[in-house]
C-alpha positions as semicolon CSV with decimal commas, in nm:
position;residue;x (nm);y (nm);z (nm)
1;M;-1,845;1,959;-4,398
2;S;-1,837;1,948;-4,018
3;R;-1,853;2,252;-3,794
4;V;-1,583;2,341;-3,544
5;R;-1,646;2,523;-3,216
6;V;-1,384;2,662;-2,980
7;L;-1,477;2,785;-2,632
8;V;-1,240;3,055;-2,503
9;G;-1,220;3,197;-2,151
10;T;-1,024;3,519;-2,099
11;K;-0,978;3,792;-1,839
12;K;-1,226;4,000;-2,046
13;G;-1,505;3,744;-2,069
14;A;-1,598;3,431;-2,265
15;F;-1,604;3,387;-2,641
16;I;-1,741;3,115;-2,868
17;L;-1,568;3,077;-3,203
18;T;-1,725;2,869;-3,482
19;S;-1,609;2,774;-3,829
20;D;-1,667;2,517;-4,097
21;G;-1,422;2,229;-4,138
22;T;-1,179;2,439;-4,345
23;R;-1,122;2,673;-4,047
24;K;-1,043;2,962;-4,282
25;Q;-1,309;3,200;-4,151
26;W;-1,432;3,220;-3,794
27;D;-1,747;3,365;-3,643
28;V;-1,692;3,514;-3,297
29;Q;-1,973;3,537;-3,040
30;G;-1,920;3,734;-2,723
31;P;-1,796;3,856;-2,500
32;Y;-2,024;3,677;-2,259
33;F;-1,982;3,806;-1,902
34;G;-1,789;4,107;-2,034
35;G;-1,529;4,229;-1,785
36;W;-1,541;3,909;-1,580
37;E;-1,255;3,661;-1,576
38;M;-1,356;3,328;-1,727
39;Y;-1,127;3,040;-1,636
40;H;-1,322;2,742;-1,763
41;L;-1,574;2,678;-2,042
42;K;-1,694;2,323;-2,100
43;A;-1,944;2,177;-2,344
44;S;-2,128;1,855;-2,274
45;P;-2,023;1,573;-2,506
46;A;-2,381;1,439;-2,485
47;D;-2,553;1,774;-2,553
48;P;-2,338;2,032;-2,738
49;D;-2,583;2,311;-2,649
50;R;-2,524;2,253;-2,276
51;L;-2,231;2,469;-2,166
52;Y;-2,081;2,524;-1,823
53;A;-1,853;2,813;-1,729
54;S;-1,674;2,938;-1,419
55;Q;-1,706;3,312;-1,381
56;T;-1,486;3,490;-1,128
57;S;-1,438;3,824;-0,961
58;S;-1,182;3,909;-0,697
59;W;-1,458;4,091;-0,507
60;F;-1,750;3,852;-0,546
61;G;-1,588;3,509;-0,570
62;Q;-1,655;3,252;-0,836
63;V;-1,979;3,101;-0,961
64;I;-2,074;2,833;-1,209
65;Q;-2,287;2,943;-1,504
66;R;-2,491;2,713;-1,731
67;S;-2,629;2,761;-2,080
68;D;-2,882;2,526;-2,236
69;D;-2,886;2,699;-2,575
70;G;-2,524;2,704;-2,686
71;G;-2,436;3,026;-2,505
72;K;-2,726;3,253;-2,601
73;T;-2,849;3,272;-2,241
74;W;-2,683;3,182;-1,911
75;K;-2,803;3,096;-1,560
76;N;-2,611;3,119;-1,231
77;M;-2,574;2,770;-1,081
78;G;-2,402;2,862;-0,755
79;L;-2,083;2,760;-0,573
80;K;-2,017;3,129;-0,504
81;N;-1,808;3,072;-0,192
82;S;-1,571;2,828;-0,362
83;Y;-1,371;3,134;-0,481
84;Q;-1,132;2,964;-0,727
85;I;-1,240;2,678;-0,952
86;G;-0,963;2,435;-1,047
87;K;-1,155;2,245;-1,314
88;I;-1,498;2,152;-1,451
89;I;-1,569;1,806;-1,592
90;V;-1,899;1,718;-1,762
91;H;-2,006;1,354;-1,772
92;P;-1,964;1,220;-2,128
93;K;-2,313;1,064;-2,148
94;N;-2,524;1,270;-1,908
95;P;-2,509;1,652;-1,938
96;N;-2,673;1,690;-1,595
97;I;-2,378;1,530;-1,413
98;V;-2,094;1,774;-1,355
99;Y;-1,789;1,770;-1,130
100;V;-1,622;2,089;-1,006
101;G;-1,289;2,108;-0,831
102;A;-1,294;2,400;-0,586
103;L;-0,953;2,536;-0,498
104;G;-1,086;2,796;-0,255
105;R;-0,937;3,129;-0,148
106;L;-0,585;3,188;-0,270
107;Y;-0,469;3,350;0,055
108;G;-0,663;3,212;0,344
109;S;-0,878;2,923;0,451
110;N;-1,237;2,857;0,361
111;D;-1,469;2,565;0,414
112;E;-1,605;2,549;0,055
113;R;-1,299;2,373;-0,090
114;G;-1,309;2,023;-0,234
115;L;-1,475;1,825;-0,510
116;Y;-1,840;1,895;-0,587
117;K;-2,088;1,695;-0,793
118;T;-2,428;1,778;-0,934
119;V;-2,670;1,529;-1,089
120;D;-2,936;1,791;-1,171
121;A;-2,739;2,031;-1,397
122;G;-2,626;2,253;-1,110
123;K;-2,953;2,310;-0,926
124;S;-2,792;2,146;-0,622
125;W;-2,434;2,051;-0,541
126;Q;-2,297;1,781;-0,312
127;R;-1,942;1,795;-0,184
128;V;-1,803;1,445;-0,245
129;L;-1,442;1,508;-0,137
130;F;-1,313;1,736;0,138
131;V;-0,978;1,727;0,318
132;D;-0,975;2,051;0,521
133;E;-1,032;2,428;0,490
134;R;-0,679;2,481;0,348
135;T;-0,675;2,205;0,082
136;G;-0,855;2,249;-0,249
137;V;-0,886;2,063;-0,578
138;I;-0,667;2,216;-0,848
139;E;-0,695;1,951;-1,121
140;M;-0,908;1,648;-1,209
141;A;-0,917;1,377;-1,472
142;M;-1,197;1,136;-1,558
143;H;-1,115;0,775;-1,642
144;P;-1,163;0,737;-2,019
145;N;-1,356;0,407;-1,990
146;N;-1,538;0,460;-1,660
147;P;-1,682;0,810;-1,598
148;E;-1,758;0,715;-1,238
149;V;-1,384;0,718;-1,161
150;L;-1,209;1,053;-1,110
151;I;-0,854;1,137;-1,013
152;A;-0,815;1,463;-0,823
153;A;-0,501;1,661;-0,749
154;L;-0,519;1,845;-0,417
């Protein structure tokens, strides 16, 4: 029977829930990043052990975290000054390609808004869309047949 995994982000941290196909009993792992707000958790369709998360703090801003072992360990992958992350999308065939929509500060301008892309699993980020310091990316969708095409809501 197949396994089921649910990634859950809360205001108290991140949790990974797993079950068999019957879904009658669940194993809960976490909290990861206890006490930190977790808005997004994404698994790579190409590599289920590769996870990406956006971890936030009203004092320290938001950063992207990456796990290569299904959530056992995590590594900070940057974008600290993006403040609020609108969405994370992982390429369906390449777990090293990730898109992040950066909304920015809620009340004020900042230059780190826009759409970011990494091709090296978050070691470096390139801003591929920027309008101005008051316009951020709140939502994104990837074309189902062509992962090189994204639609972004600003």
